[in-house]
């Protein structure tokens, strides 16, 4: 409900004004205009998905890559994938000129926009993030690449990053191989 009200306020369809007869503020709206302008959604996922569609392109691009990692994801895996797949990512800023540490900072700044919009939640002290609803992750995942080969290559890159990450933690990949299978 709060997300829907935020959406109405951001579109100036729900406006708080001064009441001429008192020193109080009041809310004004036109229900017909709201019905014409917005899709009255049955659930929160649809509202949040519509929020995703209004995000800047660079934020959506990073969220789409994150959606391939999963419902929840590590910032380190996301940074590695973005760093390695720079040519595939369409953003308003080019990562190609920056070292990995700078890319990490830019991605964190980008993810903070999604957090403010209620699309993502930060977990584990900033090292992990999760989508606020599984439908958001699924929508972003489905919208990324129509080319099946590109999807497979991105999945492969993510799998290799997960494998390398796990190998660095305990030096063994046996359990990770089972996980990836």
Short mmCIF file of C-alpha atoms in Angstrom, two decimals:
data_model
loop_
_atom_site.label_atom_id
_atom_site.label_comp_id
_atom_site.label_asym_id
_atom_site.label_seq_id
_atom_site.Cartn_x
_atom_site.Cartn_y
_atom_site.Cartn_z
CA UNK A 1 0.00 0.00 0.00
CA UNK A 2 2.79 2.42 0.91
CA UNK A 3 4.53 1.74 -2.39
CA UNK A 4 1.33 2.45 -4.29
CA UNK A 5 0.81 5.70 -2.37
CA UNK A 6 4.45 6.65 -3.05
CA UNK A 7 3.81 6.02 -6.72
CA UNK A 8 0.74 8.30 -6.66
CA UNK A 9 2.69 11.05 -4.90
CA UNK A 10 5.62 10.79 -7.32
CA UNK A 11 3.20 11.15 -10.25
CA UNK A 12 1.49 14.14 -8.55
CA UNK A 13 -1.77 12.24 -8.46
CA UNK A 14 -1.93 12.47 -4.68
CA UNK A 15 -0.97 15.93 -3.43
CA UNK A 16 -0.76 17.38 0.05
CA UNK A 17 -1.91 21.00 0.24
CA UNK A 18 -2.81 23.64 2.81
CA UNK A 19 -6.44 23.80 3.83
CA UNK A 20 -7.71 27.35 3.35
CA UNK A 21 -10.08 27.10 6.32
CA UNK A 22 -7.52 25.90 8.86
CA UNK A 23 -3.80 25.65 9.47
CA UNK A 24 -3.84 21.98 8.58
CA UNK A 25 -2.75 20.14 5.48
CA UNK A 26 -5.01 17.87 3.49
CA UNK A 27 -4.62 15.29 0.76
CA UNK A 28 -6.16 15.96 -2.66
CA UNK A 29 -6.72 13.48 -5.45
CA UNK A 30 -8.86 12.85 -8.48
CA UNK A 31 -9.89 9.22 -8.60
CA UNK A 32 -10.73 9.35 -12.31
CA UNK A 33 -7.28 10.71 -13.17
CA UNK A 34 -5.65 8.07 -10.97
CA UNK A 35 -7.62 5.34 -12.76
CA UNK A 36 -6.63 6.73 -16.18
CA UNK A 37 -2.97 7.32 -15.36
CA UNK A 38 -2.01 4.30 -13.28
CA UNK A 39 -2.59 0.64 -13.46
CA UNK A 40 -4.42 -0.13 -10.28
CA UNK A 41 -2.50 -3.20 -9.23
CA UNK A 42 -3.79 -6.19 -7.37
CA UNK A 43 -0.51 -6.87 -5.62
CA UNK A 44 2.77 -5.41 -4.47
CA UNK A 45 4.84 -7.31 -7.02
CA UNK A 46 3.10 -5.58 -9.90
CA UNK A 47 3.65 -2.17 -8.30
CA UNK A 48 7.33 -2.87 -7.71
CA UNK A 49 7.76 -4.25 -11.21
CA UNK A 50 6.31 -1.03 -12.61
CA UNK A 51 8.84 0.84 -10.46
CA UNK A 52 11.63 -1.18 -12.08
CA UNK A 53 10.43 -0.09 -15.51
CA UNK A 54 10.82 3.56 -14.49
CA UNK A 55 14.39 3.16 -13.21
CA UNK A 56 17.26 4.65 -15.22
CA UNK A 57 18.71 2.27 -17.82
CA UNK A 58 22.02 1.78 -16.00
CA UNK A 59 20.23 0.72 -12.80
CA UNK A 60 18.01 -1.73 -14.70
CA UNK A 61 21.04 -3.18 -16.49
CA UNK A 62 22.85 -3.92 -13.22
CA UNK A 63 19.67 -5.34 -11.67
CA UNK A 64 19.19 -7.59 -14.70
CA UNK A 65 22.69 -9.01 -14.30
CA UNK A 66 22.00 -9.48 -10.57
CA UNK A 67 18.76 -11.30 -11.42
CA UNK A 68 20.79 -13.94 -13.25
CA UNK A 69 22.78 -14.59 -10.08
CA UNK A 70 19.55 -15.21 -8.18
CA UNK A 71 16.99 -13.86 -5.76
CA UNK A 72 19.81 -12.97 -3.39
CA UNK A 73 23.34 -12.28 -4.52
CA UNK A 74 26.83 -11.34 -3.41
CA UNK A 75 28.19 -7.94 -4.37
CA UNK A 76 31.53 -9.57 -5.16
CA UNK A 77 30.02 -12.01 -7.67
CA UNK A 78 28.07 -9.15 -9.28
CA UNK A 79 31.21 -6.99 -9.53
CA UNK A 80 33.19 -9.85 -11.08
CA UNK A 81 30.51 -10.59 -13.65
CA UNK A 82 30.07 -6.92 -14.57
CA UNK A 83 33.83 -6.48 -14.82
CA UNK A 84 34.17 -9.51 -17.11
CA UNK A 85 31.07 -8.79 -19.22
CA UNK A 86 31.55 -5.07 -19.79
CA UNK A 87 30.85 -5.24 -23.50
CA UNK A 88 27.43 -6.82 -22.85
CA UNK A 89 26.19 -4.28 -20.31
CA UNK A 90 24.36 -1.24 -21.61
CA UNK A 91 24.78 1.54 -19.08
CA UNK A 92 24.99 5.30 -19.13
CA UNK A 93 28.50 5.08 -17.73
CA UNK A 94 31.15 2.85 -19.19
CA UNK A 95 32.86 0.50 -16.78
CA UNK A 96 35.65 -0.17 -19.24
CA UNK A 97 37.77 2.77 -18.10
CA UNK A 98 37.72 1.88 -14.42
CA UNK A 99 39.56 -0.61 -12.22
CA UNK A 100 37.51 -3.26 -10.42
CA UNK A 101 37.46 -1.26 -7.13
CA UNK A 102 35.85 1.70 -8.90
CA UNK A 103 33.37 -0.57 -10.63
CA UNK A 104 32.46 -2.00 -7.21
CA UNK A 105 31.80 1.50 -5.85
CA UNK A 106 29.70 2.47 -8.88
CA UNK A 107 27.66 -0.72 -8.56
CA UNK A 108 27.04 -0.05 -4.85
CA UNK A 109 25.85 3.47 -5.75
CA UNK A 110 23.61 1.98 -8.42
CA UNK A 111 22.19 -0.63 -6.03
CA UNK A 112 21.47 2.10 -3.46
CA UNK A 113 19.02 3.62 -5.96
CA UNK A 114 17.21 0.28 -6.15
CA UNK A 115 17.17 0.08 -2.34
CA UNK A 116 15.62 3.55 -2.07
CA UNK A 117 12.95 2.50 -4.57
CA UNK A 118 12.11 -0.65 -2.59
CA UNK A 119 13.39 -2.99 -5.32
CA UNK A 120 16.33 -4.42 -3.33
CA UNK A 121 17.20 -4.98 0.30
CA UNK A 122 20.72 -5.00 1.71
CA UNK A 123 21.68 -7.98 3.86
CA UNK A 124 24.82 -9.14 5.70
CA UNK A 125 26.37 -5.72 6.18
CA UNK A 126 26.41 -4.67 2.55
CA UNK A 127 28.04 -7.79 1.13
CA UNK A 128 24.77 -9.36 0.01
CA UNK A 129 21.56 -8.05 -1.47
CA UNK A 130 18.19 -9.58 -2.21
CA UNK A 131 15.26 -8.58 -4.34
CA UNK A 132 12.31 -7.37 -2.30
CA UNK A 133 10.00 -9.76 -4.17
CA UNK A 134 10.68 -12.85 -6.26
CA UNK A 135 8.47 -11.51 -9.08
CA UNK A 136 10.82 -8.56 -9.51
CA UNK A 137 13.80 -10.89 -9.90
CA UNK A 138 11.88 -13.09 -12.32
CA UNK A 139 10.76 -10.13 -14.44
CA UNK A 140 14.28 -8.72 -14.68
CA UNK A 141 15.65 -12.17 -15.50
CA UNK A 142 13.15 -12.73 -18.32
CA UNK A 143 13.65 -9.26 -19.81
CA UNK A 144 17.43 -9.33 -20.17
CA UNK A 145 18.54 -11.28 -23.22
CA UNK A 146 16.33 -12.77 -25.86
CA UNK A 147 19.33 -14.61 -27.35
CA UNK A 148 19.54 -18.05 -25.75
CA UNK A 149 23.31 -18.29 -26.38
CA UNK A 150 23.97 -15.02 -24.52
CA UNK A 151 21.90 -16.31 -21.60
CA UNK A 152 23.92 -19.51 -21.49
CA UNK A 153 27.20 -17.61 -21.60
CA UNK A 154 26.12 -15.34 -18.76
CA UNK A 155 25.03 -18.36 -16.70
CA UNK A 156 28.40 -19.95 -17.40
CA UNK A 157 30.27 -16.81 -16.31
CA UNK A 158 28.24 -16.61 -13.10
CA UNK A 159 28.84 -20.31 -12.41
CA UNK A 160 32.57 -19.88 -12.91
CA UNK A 161 32.59 -16.91 -10.54
CA UNK A 162 30.67 -18.87 -7.91
CA UNK A 163 33.03 -21.78 -8.31
CA UNK A 164 36.12 -19.57 -7.99
CA UNK A 165 34.63 -17.77 -5.00
CA UNK A 166 33.91 -21.05 -3.21
CA UNK A 167 37.37 -22.42 -4.07
CA UNK A 168 39.04 -19.36 -2.54
CA UNK A 169 37.08 -19.79 0.69
CA UNK A 170 37.99 -23.38 1.55
CA UNK A 171 40.18 -24.63 -1.28
CA UNK A 172 37.73 -27.41 -2.14
CA UNK A 173 35.28 -27.49 -4.98
CA UNK A 174 33.61 -30.85 -4.33
CA UNK A 175 30.59 -29.41 -2.50
CA UNK A 176 30.37 -26.53 -4.97
CA UNK A 177 30.31 -28.91 -7.92
CA UNK A 178 27.31 -30.64 -6.32
CA UNK A 179 25.67 -27.22 -5.82
CA UNK A 180 26.27 -26.15 -9.41
CA UNK A 181 25.00 -29.46 -10.78
#
